[in-house]
């Protein structure tokens, strides 16, 4: 069984679910912190566990380049390599290759690209992406896709969508032939759960192409489905329109994952629409630049007005940063360039995101539709 997904409660379209993987259960809707190179930047794994992260995301492109998937496989897979016993998801590398722009060339066979590290040439095919992801050993892996740029002509979007569909079939065929090569076969045999391959819906900013892509991807019968190609510069209203167009066509008994989104209020809204999984670099990236998310709105901690502020960053927050440190101290660390600034800021932002999802799940359980959208329901 690739994974077990059950829906335990529903409030409108929002679903309270449970994904069972070989490395533990994931309660949904869930936010996945991004552990790009086998590390959520500035945060050790034990603190991630304390924060309540149930599943984190690893990046196929970056791990392939450094330290290499063969090395990670030889050391027992990514879980063991990074000492993370909970669930993992890896992306296909498609978005990173897309972001290389002038350093890549896309053909029907795959993508030639140059490493951003040293300029060496590499070639990703659907088969190669799945081979790497099997070697990394994440619980959930993604079909290789082409992320369409924005804006793009309709003819270009259709061409890209069609190729993503062909690549999805090739990804699936390779996976079915090689899935037994996952590094944690002993856990698989004991738990009954195997690695799962999700398909990805593309189609740019054209609702009809999105619906077509969704319908044809569902025909391939993946155990879960992702909506890709968003957060590429389009307005938020368009993001919502594309997600809504796709969700109504995805199977209700499979997990739904929107890739690369978003701000805290956005992930709460997507959860209210029926999305089960989300990820984004925003909470960690923003933290390193001094942008913090609080119940009172966004805070730029480097602002001079916090220089003598002895209050907590967010009086309503239960994270270890807000319980211990003042705004004045957090500002001092950031202005002084102390590495601790990035660590504390990131811990707070991740707590805020993960706590938003805890509140959303609680609101769904209570049948509180307004609480789902706000993401701020008391857990008492």
Coordinates of C-alpha atoms in Angstrom, one line a residue:
X1 CA 0.0 0.0 0.0
X2 CA 1.6 3.3 -1.1
X3 CA 0.0 5.3 1.7
X4 CA -3.2 5.3 3.7
X5 CA -5.4 8.5 3.6
X6 CA -8.5 8.8 5.7
X7 CA -10.8 11.8 6.2
X8 CA -11.9 12.1 9.8
X9 CA -14.1 15.2 9.7
X10 CA -15.2 17.8 7.2
X11 CA -16.5 21.4 7.4
X12 CA -17.6 22.6 4.0
X13 CA -14.8 21.7 1.6
X14 CA -12.2 21.6 4.3
X15 CA -11.1 18.2 5.4
X16 CA -9.5 16.9 8.6
X17 CA -7.4 14.0 7.4
X18 CA -4.7 11.6 8.3
X19 CA -1.9 10.3 5.9
X20 CA -0.2 7.2 7.2
X21 CA 3.4 6.7 5.9
X22 CA 6.1 4.3 6.8
X23 CA 7.7 7.0 9.0
X24 CA 4.5 8.0 10.9
X25 CA 1.2 9.7 10.5
X26 CA 0.6 13.2 9.1
X27 CA -2.5 15.0 10.3
X28 CA -3.9 17.3 7.5
X29 CA -4.2 20.0 6.5
X30 CA -0.5 20.3 7.1
X31 CA 2.2 22.7 6.3
X32 CA 5.6 21.3 5.3
X33 CA 8.7 23.3 6.2
X34 CA 11.3 23.2 3.4
X35 CA 14.5 21.3 4.2
X36 CA 16.1 22.1 0.9
X37 CA 19.5 20.5 1.3
X38 CA 18.5 18.1 4.0
X39 CA 18.2 20.9 6.5
X40 CA 15.5 23.4 7.4
X41 CA 17.8 26.4 7.5
X42 CA 19.0 27.4 11.0
X43 CA 16.8 24.9 12.9
X44 CA 18.0 21.5 14.3
X45 CA 15.8 18.4 13.8
X46 CA 15.0 18.1 17.5
X47 CA 13.6 21.6 17.6
X48 CA 11.5 20.9 14.4
X49 CA 10.0 18.0 16.4
X50 CA 9.3 20.3 19.3
X51 CA 7.6 22.8 16.9
X52 CA 5.3 20.0 15.7
X53 CA 6.6 19.5 12.1
X54 CA 5.1 16.2 11.0
X55 CA 6.6 16.2 7.5
X56 CA 9.3 18.2 5.8
X57 CA 10.3 18.7 2.2
X58 CA 13.7 17.8 0.6
X59 CA 14.9 19.2 -2.7
X60 CA 15.9 16.6 -5.3
X61 CA 17.9 19.1 -7.4
X62 CA 20.0 20.3 -4.5
X63 CA 20.5 16.9 -2.9
X64 CA 21.5 15.4 -6.2
X65 CA 24.2 18.0 -6.7
X66 CA 25.4 18.0 -3.1
X67 CA 26.2 15.5 -1.5
X68 CA 24.7 13.2 -4.2
X69 CA 21.8 10.8 -4.0
X70 CA 24.1 7.7 -4.3
X71 CA 26.0 8.8 -1.1
X72 CA 22.7 9.4 0.7
X73 CA 21.4 6.0 -0.5
X74 CA 24.5 4.3 0.7
X75 CA 24.1 5.8 4.1
X76 CA 20.5 4.5 4.5
X77 CA 18.5 7.2 2.8
X78 CA 17.6 10.8 3.6
X79 CA 15.7 10.0 6.9
X80 CA 18.8 8.3 8.3
X81 CA 21.3 10.7 6.8
X82 CA 19.6 13.8 8.4
X83 CA 18.4 12.0 11.5
X84 CA 14.7 12.6 10.8
X85 CA 12.4 9.8 11.8
X86 CA 9.2 11.5 10.7
X87 CA 7.7 11.7 7.1
X88 CA 9.6 13.3 4.2
X89 CA 8.5 14.5 0.8
X90 CA 10.8 15.3 -2.1
X91 CA 10.0 17.4 -5.1
X92 CA 11.0 16.3 -8.6
X93 CA 13.6 19.0 -9.3
X94 CA 11.4 20.4 -12.0
X95 CA 10.8 23.8 -10.4
X96 CA 14.5 24.3 -9.6
X97 CA 15.5 23.4 -13.2
X98 CA 12.7 25.8 -14.4
X99 CA 14.2 28.6 -12.2
X100 CA 17.7 28.2 -13.8
X101 CA 16.3 29.9 -16.9
X102 CA 19.3 30.5 -19.2
X103 CA 21.2 27.5 -17.8
X104 CA 18.8 24.9 -19.1
X105 CA 17.4 23.4 -22.3
X106 CA 14.2 21.4 -22.4
X107 CA 13.5 18.6 -24.9
X108 CA 11.0 15.8 -25.0
X109 CA 13.6 13.5 -23.5
X110 CA 14.3 15.7 -20.5
X111 CA 16.2 18.8 -19.4
X112 CA 19.9 19.6 -19.9
X113 CA 21.0 22.1 -17.2
X114 CA 24.1 23.5 -15.7
X115 CA 24.8 23.4 -12.0
X116 CA 24.4 26.7 -10.2
X117 CA 27.3 25.5 -8.0
X118 CA 30.1 24.9 -10.5
X119 CA 28.6 25.1 -14.0
X120 CA 28.9 21.4 -14.7
X121 CA 26.4 19.9 -17.2
X122 CA 23.6 17.5 -16.0
X123 CA 20.6 15.8 -17.6
X124 CA 17.3 15.2 -15.8
X125 CA 14.7 12.9 -17.4
X126 CA 11.5 11.7 -15.7
X127 CA 13.3 8.4 -15.1
X128 CA 16.4 10.0 -13.7
X129 CA 14.3 12.2 -11.3
X130 CA 12.4 9.1 -10.0
X131 CA 15.7 7.1 -9.7
X132 CA 17.1 9.9 -7.5
X133 CA 14.0 10.2 -5.4
X134 CA 13.8 6.5 -4.8
X135 CA 17.5 6.6 -3.7
X136 CA 16.7 9.5 -1.4
X137 CA 13.9 7.5 0.1
X138 CA 11.3 10.1 0.9
X139 CA 7.8 8.8 1.8
X140 CA 6.2 10.8 -0.9
X141 CA 7.9 11.6 -4.2
X142 CA 6.8 13.7 -7.1
X143 CA 6.5 13.0 -10.9
X144 CA 8.9 15.0 -13.0
X145 CA 7.1 18.0 -14.5
X146 CA 7.7 21.2 -16.4
X147 CA 6.7 24.3 -14.5
X148 CA 5.4 26.8 -17.0
X149 CA 6.7 30.3 -16.9
X150 CA 4.3 33.2 -16.3
X151 CA 3.1 35.0 -18.4
X152 CA 3.0 32.5 -21.3
X153 CA 1.1 32.2 -24.5
X154 CA -1.8 29.7 -24.4
X155 CA -0.1 27.6 -27.1
X156 CA 3.1 27.4 -25.0
X157 CA 1.1 26.5 -21.9
X158 CA -0.7 23.6 -23.7
X159 CA 2.6 22.3 -25.1
X160 CA 4.1 22.3 -21.6
X161 CA 1.0 20.7 -20.1
X162 CA 1.1 17.9 -22.7
X163 CA 4.7 17.2 -22.0
X164 CA 4.1 17.1 -18.3
X165 CA 1.4 14.5 -18.9
X166 CA 3.8 12.4 -21.0
X167 CA 6.5 12.8 -18.3
X168 CA 4.0 11.7 -15.6
X169 CA 3.4 8.4 -17.4
X170 CA 7.1 7.9 -17.8
X171 CA 7.7 8.7 -14.1
X172 CA 5.0 6.3 -13.2
X173 CA 6.4 3.5 -15.4
X174 CA 9.9 3.8 -14.0
X175 CA 8.6 4.0 -10.4
X176 CA 6.5 0.8 -10.7
X177 CA 9.6 -1.0 -12.0
X178 CA 12.0 0.2 -9.4
X179 CA 10.0 1.1 -6.2
X180 CA 11.4 -2.0 -4.5
X181 CA 14.8 -0.2 -4.4
X182 CA 13.9 2.3 -1.7
X183 CA 16.6 2.3 1.0
X184 CA 14.2 1.5 3.9
X185 CA 12.7 -1.8 2.7
X186 CA 12.9 -3.2 6.3
X187 CA 10.5 -0.4 7.5
X188 CA 8.3 -0.9 4.5
X189 CA 7.9 -4.6 5.3
X190 CA 7.1 -3.9 9.0
X191 CA 4.7 -1.0 8.4
X192 CA 2.9 -2.2 5.3
X193 CA 3.5 1.4 3.8
X194 CA 5.5 1.9 0.7
X195 CA 6.9 5.0 -1.0
X196 CA 4.1 6.9 -2.9
X197 CA 4.4 8.8 -6.2
X198 CA 2.2 11.8 -6.6
X199 CA 1.2 13.3 -10.0
X200 CA 1.3 17.0 -10.7
X201 CA -1.4 19.2 -12.4
X202 CA -0.1 22.0 -14.6
X203 CA -1.9 24.2 -17.1
X204 CA -0.6 27.7 -16.4
X205 CA -3.2 30.4 -15.7
X206 CA -5.9 28.9 -18.0
X207 CA -8.7 27.3 -16.0
X208 CA -9.8 25.0 -18.8
X209 CA -6.3 23.7 -19.3
X210 CA -6.0 23.2 -15.6
X211 CA -9.2 21.1 -15.6
X212 CA -8.0 19.1 -18.6
X213 CA -4.6 18.5 -17.0
X214 CA -6.4 17.4 -13.7
X215 CA -8.7 15.0 -15.5
X216 CA -6.0 13.4 -17.5
X217 CA -3.6 13.2 -14.5
X218 CA -6.3 11.5 -12.5
X219 CA -6.8 8.9 -15.2
X220 CA -3.2 7.8 -14.4
X221 CA -4.4 6.8 -10.9
X222 CA -1.8 8.3 -8.6
X223 CA -2.2 7.9 -4.8
X224 CA -2.1 11.7 -4.4
X225 CA -2.1 14.8 -6.6
X226 CA -0.3 18.1 -6.5
X227 CA -1.2 21.4 -8.1
X228 CA 2.0 22.9 -9.4
X229 CA 3.0 26.0 -11.4
X230 CA 1.6 28.5 -9.0
X231 CA 3.3 31.4 -7.0
X232 CA 5.3 32.2 -10.2
X233 CA 4.2 35.9 -10.3
X234 CA 0.5 35.7 -10.8
X235 CA -2.0 37.7 -8.7
X236 CA -3.5 36.0 -5.7
X237 CA -7.0 36.0 -7.2
X238 CA -5.7 34.0 -10.1
X239 CA -4.0 31.5 -7.8
X240 CA -7.3 31.0 -6.0
X241 CA -9.1 30.6 -9.4
X242 CA -6.6 27.9 -10.6
X243 CA -6.8 26.0 -7.3
X244 CA -10.6 26.0 -7.3
X245 CA -10.7 24.8 -10.9
X246 CA -8.6 21.8 -10.1
X247 CA -9.8 20.8 -6.7
X248 CA -13.3 19.9 -7.9
X249 CA -11.8 17.3 -10.3
X250 CA -9.4 15.6 -7.9
X251 CA -10.5 12.4 -6.1
X252 CA -12.0 13.1 -2.7
X253 CA -10.2 10.1 -1.2
X254 CA -6.7 11.1 -2.2
X255 CA -4.4 13.8 -0.6
X256 CA -4.3 17.2 -2.4
X257 CA -1.1 19.2 -2.3
X258 CA -0.6 22.8 -3.5
X259 CA 3.1 23.4 -4.1
X260 CA 5.0 26.5 -3.1
X261 CA 2.4 28.5 -1.2
X262 CA 2.1 30.9 0.7
X263 CA 1.5 33.5 3.5
X264 CA -0.2 32.3 6.7
X265 CA -3.6 33.7 5.7
X266 CA -3.3 32.1 2.3
X267 CA -2.5 28.6 3.6
X268 CA -5.5 28.9 5.9
X269 CA -7.7 29.9 2.9
X270 CA -6.4 27.0 0.8
X271 CA -7.1 24.6 3.6
X272 CA -10.7 25.9 3.8
X273 CA -11.0 25.1 0.1
X274 CA -10.0 21.5 0.7
X275 CA -6.2 21.4 0.3
X276 CA -4.4 18.9 2.5
X277 CA -0.7 19.7 2.1
X278 CA 1.3 22.9 1.4
X279 CA 4.9 24.0 1.5
X280 CA 6.8 27.2 1.1
X281 CA 10.2 28.7 1.8
X282 CA 8.6 31.9 3.0
X283 CA 8.6 31.4 6.8
X284 CA 12.3 30.5 6.8
X285 CA 13.4 33.0 4.1
X286 CA 11.5 35.9 5.6
X287 CA 13.0 35.1 9.0
X288 CA 16.5 35.5 7.7
X289 CA 15.5 38.9 6.4
X290 CA 13.9 40.0 9.6
X291 CA 10.3 39.6 8.5
X292 CA 8.2 37.9 11.2
X293 CA 4.6 36.8 11.3
X294 CA 2.5 37.5 14.3
X295 CA -1.1 37.6 15.4
X296 CA -1.0 41.3 15.0
X297 CA 0.4 41.2 11.5
X298 CA 3.9 41.2 9.9
X299 CA 6.7 42.7 11.9
X300 CA 10.0 44.0 10.5
X301 CA 12.2 43.3 13.5
X302 CA 15.1 45.5 12.3
X303 CA 12.9 48.6 12.7
X304 CA 14.4 51.2 15.1
X305 CA 11.1 51.4 17.0
X306 CA 11.9 48.0 18.6
X307 CA 15.3 49.1 19.9
X308 CA 13.9 49.6 23.5
X309 CA 10.8 47.4 23.3
X310 CA 11.0 44.9 26.2
X311 CA 7.8 43.1 25.2
X312 CA 7.6 39.7 23.5
X313 CA 7.5 39.5 19.7
X314 CA 3.9 38.3 19.8
X315 CA 2.1 38.3 23.2
X316 CA -0.3 35.6 22.0
X317 CA 2.4 33.2 20.7
X318 CA 3.4 30.2 22.7
X319 CA 6.7 29.6 20.9
X320 CA 10.0 29.4 23.0
X321 CA 11.2 32.6 21.3
X322 CA 8.2 34.7 22.4
X323 CA 8.2 33.2 25.8
X324 CA 11.8 34.1 26.5
X325 CA 13.1 37.0 24.4
X326 CA 12.2 40.6 23.9
X327 CA 11.7 42.5 20.6
X328 CA 14.7 44.7 21.6
X329 CA 16.9 41.7 21.9
X330 CA 15.7 40.1 18.7
X331 CA 16.3 43.5 16.9
X332 CA 19.8 43.7 18.4
X333 CA 20.7 40.2 17.2
X334 CA 19.6 41.0 13.7
X335 CA 21.3 44.4 13.4
X336 CA 24.5 43.0 14.9
X337 CA 24.5 40.2 12.3
X338 CA 24.5 37.5 15.0
X339 CA 23.7 34.0 13.6
X340 CA 21.3 33.4 16.5
X341 CA 19.0 36.0 14.9
X342 CA 18.3 33.7 12.0
X343 CA 17.7 30.8 14.2
X344 CA 15.3 32.5 16.6
X345 CA 13.4 34.3 13.9
X346 CA 13.0 31.0 11.9
X347 CA 11.8 29.1 15.0
X348 CA 9.1 31.7 15.6
X349 CA 8.0 31.9 12.0
X350 CA 7.8 28.1 11.7
X351 CA 5.8 27.9 14.9
X352 CA 3.4 30.5 13.6
X353 CA 2.8 28.5 10.4
X354 CA 2.5 25.2 12.1
X355 CA 0.3 26.6 14.8
X356 CA -1.9 28.1 12.1
X357 CA -2.4 24.6 10.7
X358 CA -3.1 23.3 14.2
X359 CA -5.8 25.9 14.6
X360 CA -7.2 25.1 11.2
X361 CA -7.4 21.4 12.1
X362 CA -9.1 22.3 15.4
X363 CA -11.6 24.5 13.6
X364 CA -12.5 21.8 11.1
X365 CA -13.0 19.4 14.0
X366 CA -15.3 22.0 15.7
X367 CA -17.2 22.7 12.5
X368 CA -16.1 26.4 12.7
X369 CA -15.9 27.7 9.2
X370 CA -14.8 31.2 10.2
X371 CA -12.1 29.8 12.4
X372 CA -10.7 27.8 9.5
X373 CA -10.3 31.0 7.4
X374 CA -8.7 33.0 10.2
X375 CA -6.4 30.2 11.3
X376 CA -6.6 31.5 14.8
X377 CA -8.8 29.3 16.9
X378 CA -8.0 28.7 20.6
X379 CA -6.7 25.2 21.1
X380 CA -7.8 25.1 24.8

